[in-house]
Amino acid sequence: MDFQEKLVQNLVSKYGRDRENLLPILQGVIDQERYLSEEVILKIAKEMSIPAAHVYGTASFYSFLDIEPRGKYVIRVCKTITCAMKGKNQIILAIEDFLKIKVGETTIDKKFTILQTNCLGWCHKAPAMLINDEVYTELTTESVVDILREYKAKE
Amino acid sequence: MTTTAAKKQLHRIDLIFKHEDDCKEILRNAFSRSDQEIVNEMVNSGLKGRGGAGFPTGLKWKLAAESDEKEKYVICNADEGEPGTFKDREILSRVPHKVLSGMAVCAKIIGAQKGYIYLRGEYKFLVPDLNKELGKFHDILDDLGLDFRVEIFLGSGAYICGEESALIESMEGKRGEPRNKPPFPSVRGFKGKPTVVNNVETLAHSYTILKFGAKKFRDLGVKDSRGSKVFSVSGDTPIPGIYELELGMTVQDFVDDFSDGDCKAVQVGGASGFLVPRKRFGKTTIGYEGKLTGISLPTGGSMMIFNSSRSMYNVLNNYLEFFEEESCGQCTPCRVGCQQLLKGIRAVKRGEKPASYLDQLLKLTETMKLTAKCGLGQSVANSFSSIVENFREEMIY
């Protein structure tokens, strides 16, 4: 049994086969793999006995359930109004410059993906971003590079 | 907090965030009273939903309590996604036991055994602390003999799931597409069973009402807008943050307190709310009366301040990008409408369409208001018309 199959089976037995457990199961795969591949969607469908189209329908609806390959660390910079006013464009330029990729792209070593996202709820401490589930606020072009440097040093 | 003698300061309220750890006593007392008595207390307090829609909370509980169904649910809506809002996160991290107490009392009254906190994915970092809090709280419920358990359900980044029926669809493992209403969730909600969906802040206020009684709450605020409200203040202000204030203030009072003096407009209620230009500051109050006239604005508490250097075209463009992405795509008026509004203002700005095209776009927002299925599509008209009508020249030049 490959890793993916095991992951799906574990998640399904942890949460249950009922349809209302689909979101936690999909989130569980994201935690491990950062995206939902076609194969994983088919495996979940089979394991839960629901049509693959339904699994895909749910998966493709939510912005945090990526259906395209992502890096190990997904950077989501808030682009909504207050962060936009407080200089999120400069933050993005600094990230792009440091990682040498553009928004929407993943580094060749599959470590980082840069994305933009809608309001993160840190408008009083703008600009803000998420790296996977971690929140970083009151970013400056310097602080964001320091943060990324730490991630780069991680395995 | 510092005050200058010349400046009138709005009355800061300290009910929600006041640290109190007597929740066991509050609950013991609440459980000893009749359900009817508690419902009456909630109705008399005048508490209205603090997520922004303003539905009377007591009435919501009463409707769910009246159903004969055995299986019922209480859901705390923590899918706080409106641009400019961040109060629910603060409440959940600073006084989670107040929110949980509100849920437990609601559960006892309506007869629910199960509750959920629908927490937006962006706030996943709160989960470990919340689970600790849930463990302590469940022990209290066991001591008091109430069969009720609360679980956290995580969202995955969809603004529309803050709409209660979309939230329920999401919890059922589906796309977060709003349902047709009626039936409302209090009649047919999660798994088809009667469900009360309350905002985080609403539940926290119910704790205050249980502790101090309806009167103390009612004494705050004005006519149809009772109590205090937690406001999320951001944008061009020297003091961004969370403030609990009395309902019924004018936007002028608010600006006097929170602006640096250079404010040209305030967005009340986030992207789905209204933009109030300076000339209307004195005439606009924050509350629930005259909801549709725009004279008194209901709000989930998002207050964004824009100074004179800000382009209102950029602001509207940002809101419309937001709506275009967050529209669930289920109904045509909203799906196509949001796209066309965004394309439209860009075309006018570039000179590809005449200025009069803005009037056609305004008509489109009127159509969306009438025909969109849920609050998202219906409320795009609020910010669109209030910005285009008050800052038309900024849209064109």
Coordinates of N, CA and C in Angstrom, one line a residue, chain A residues 67-142:
Chain A
I67 N -6.0 22.3 -5.7 CA -6.1 21.1 -6.5 C -4.9 21.1 -7.6
E68 N -4.0 22.0 -7.3 CA -2.8 22.1 -8.2 C -1.6 21.8 -7.2
P69 N -0.6 21.3 -7.8 CA 0.6 21.0 -6.9 C 1.1 22.3 -6.2
R70 N 1.4 22.2 -5.0 CA 1.9 23.4 -4.2 C 3.2 23.0 -3.5
G71 N 4.0 24.0 -3.1 CA 5.2 23.7 -2.4 C 4.9 23.3 -1.0
K72 N 6.0 22.9 -0.3 CA 5.9 22.5 1.1 C 5.3 23.6 2.0
Y73 N 5.8 24.8 1.7 CA 5.3 26.0 2.4 C 4.5 26.9 1.5
V74 N 3.2 27.0 1.7 CA 2.4 27.8 0.9 C 2.2 29.2 1.5
I75 N 2.7 30.2 0.8 CA 2.6 31.6 1.3 C 1.4 32.2 0.8
R76 N 0.5 32.7 1.6 CA -0.7 33.4 1.1 C -0.6 34.9 1.7
V77 N -0.4 35.8 0.8 CA -0.4 37.2 1.2 C -1.8 37.8 1.1
C78 N -2.2 38.5 2.1 CA -3.6 39.1 2.1 C -3.5 40.2 1.1
K79 N -4.6 40.3 0.2 CA -4.6 41.3 -0.8 C -5.8 42.2 -0.6
T80 N -6.6 42.0 0.4 CA -7.8 42.8 0.6 C -7.5 44.2 1.1
I81 N -8.5 45.1 1.1 CA -8.3 46.5 1.1 C -7.3 47.1 2.1
T82 N -7.4 46.7 3.4 CA -6.4 47.3 4.3 C -5.0 46.9 4.0
C83 N -4.8 45.6 3.8 CA -3.4 45.2 3.4 C -3.0 45.8 2.2
A84 N -3.9 46.0 1.2 CA -3.5 46.7 -0.1 C -3.1 48.1 0.2
M85 N -3.8 48.8 1.1 CA -3.5 50.2 1.5 C -2.1 50.3 2.2
K86 N -1.8 49.2 3.0 CA -0.6 49.3 3.8 C 0.6 48.6 3.1
G87 N 0.5 48.5 1.8 CA 1.7 48.1 1.1 C 2.0 46.6 0.8
K88 N 0.9 45.8 0.6 CA 1.1 44.4 0.3 C 1.8 44.2 -1.0
N89 N 1.7 45.2 -1.9 CA 2.4 45.0 -3.2 C 3.9 45.0 -3.0
Q90 N 4.4 45.8 -2.1 CA 5.9 45.8 -1.8 C 6.3 44.5 -1.2
I91 N 5.4 44.0 -0.3 CA 5.7 42.7 0.4 C 5.8 41.6 -0.7
I92 N 4.9 41.6 -1.6 CA 4.9 40.6 -2.7 C 6.2 40.7 -3.5
L93 N 6.5 41.9 -3.9 CA 7.8 42.1 -4.7 C 9.0 41.6 -3.9
A94 N 9.0 41.8 -2.6 CA 10.1 41.4 -1.8 C 10.2 39.8 -1.8
I95 N 9.0 39.2 -1.7 CA 9.0 37.7 -1.6 C 9.4 37.2 -3.0
E96 N 8.9 37.8 -4.0 CA 9.2 37.3 -5.4 C 10.7 37.4 -5.7
D97 N 11.2 38.6 -5.2 CA 12.6 38.8 -5.4 C 13.5 37.8 -4.7
F98 N 13.1 37.5 -3.4 CA 13.9 36.6 -2.6 C 13.8 35.1 -3.1
L99 N 12.6 34.7 -3.5 CA 12.4 33.3 -3.9 C 12.6 33.1 -5.4
K100 N 12.7 34.2 -6.2 CA 12.9 34.2 -7.6 C 11.8 33.4 -8.4
I101 N 10.6 33.6 -7.9 CA 9.4 33.1 -8.6 C 8.3 34.2 -8.5
K102 N 7.2 34.1 -9.3 CA 6.1 35.0 -9.3 C 5.0 34.5 -8.5
V103 N 4.0 35.3 -8.2 CA 2.8 34.9 -7.5 C 2.1 33.8 -8.4
G104 N 1.7 32.7 -7.7 CA 1.1 31.6 -8.4 C 2.1 30.5 -8.8
E105 N 3.4 30.8 -8.6 CA 4.4 29.8 -9.0 C 5.0 29.1 -7.8
T106 N 5.6 27.9 -8.0 CA 6.3 27.2 -7.0 C 7.8 27.0 -7.3
T107 N 8.6 27.1 -6.3 CA 10.1 27.0 -6.5 C 10.4 25.6 -7.1
I108 N 11.5 25.5 -7.8 CA 11.9 24.3 -8.4 C 12.1 23.2 -7.4
D109 N 12.6 23.5 -6.2 CA 12.8 22.5 -5.2 C 11.5 22.2 -4.5
K110 N 10.4 22.7 -5.0 CA 9.0 22.4 -4.4 C 8.9 22.8 -3.0
K111 N 9.6 23.8 -2.6 CA 9.6 24.2 -1.2 C 8.6 25.3 -0.9
F112 N 8.5 26.3 -1.8 CA 7.6 27.5 -1.6 C 6.7 27.7 -2.8
T113 N 5.4 28.1 -2.4 CA 4.5 28.6 -3.4 C 4.0 30.0 -3.0
I114 N 3.9 30.9 -3.9 CA 3.4 32.2 -3.5 C 2.0 32.4 -4.0
L115 N 1.1 32.7 -3.1 CA -0.3 33.0 -3.6 C -0.8 34.3 -2.9
Q116 N -1.9 34.8 -3.4 CA -2.6 35.9 -2.7 C -3.9 35.3 -2.2
T117 N -4.4 35.9 -1.1 CA -5.6 35.4 -0.6 C -6.5 36.6 -0.1
N118 N -7.8 36.3 0.1 CA -8.7 37.4 0.6 C -8.6 37.5 2.1
C119 N -9.1 38.6 2.6 CA -9.0 39.1 4.0 C -8.7 38.0 5.0
L120 N -7.6 38.1 5.7 CA -7.2 37.2 6.7 C -7.6 37.6 8.1
G121 N -8.2 38.8 8.2 CA -8.7 39.2 9.5 C -7.6 39.8 10.4
W122 N -6.6 40.4 9.8 CA -5.5 41.1 10.6 C -5.4 42.6 10.1
C123 N -6.5 43.2 9.7 CA -6.5 44.5 9.1 C -5.9 45.6 10.0
H124 N -5.9 45.3 11.4 CA -5.3 46.3 12.3 C -3.8 46.1 12.4
K125 N -3.3 45.0 11.8 CA -1.9 44.8 11.8 C -1.4 44.5 10.4
A126 N -1.9 45.2 9.5 CA -1.6 45.0 8.0 C -0.2 45.5 7.8
P127 N 0.5 44.9 6.7 CA 0.0 43.8 5.9 C 0.3 42.4 6.6
A128 N -0.5 41.5 6.2 CA -0.4 40.1 6.8 C -0.3 39.0 5.8
M129 N 0.2 37.9 6.3 CA 0.3 36.7 5.4 C 0.2 35.4 6.2
L130 N -0.1 34.4 5.6 CA 0.0 33.0 6.2 C 1.1 32.3 5.5
I131 N 1.8 31.5 6.3 CA 2.7 30.4 5.7 C 2.1 29.1 6.2
N132 N 1.5 28.3 5.4 CA 0.7 27.2 5.8 C -0.3 27.7 6.9
D133 N -0.2 27.3 8.1 CA -1.2 27.8 9.1 C -0.7 28.9 10.0
E134 N 0.6 29.3 9.9 CA 1.2 30.3 10.7 C 0.8 31.7 10.2
V135 N 0.5 32.6 11.1 CA 0.2 34.0 10.7 C 1.4 34.9 11.0
Y136 N 1.6 35.8 10.0 CA 2.7 36.8 10.2 C 2.0 38.2 9.9
T137 N 2.2 39.2 10.8 CA 1.5 40.4 10.6 C 2.5 41.6 10.6
E138 N 2.0 42.8 10.4 CA 2.8 44.0 10.3 C 4.1 43.8 9.6
L139 N 4.0 43.2 8.4 CA 5.2 42.9 7.6 C 5.8 44.1 7.0
T140 N 7.2 44.0 6.9 CA 7.9 45.0 6.2 C 8.7 44.3 5.1
T141 N 9.3 45.0 4.2 CA 10.0 44.3 3.1 C 11.2 43.6 3.7
E142 N 11.7 44.1 4.9 CA 12.8 43.4 5.6 C 12.3 42.2 6.4

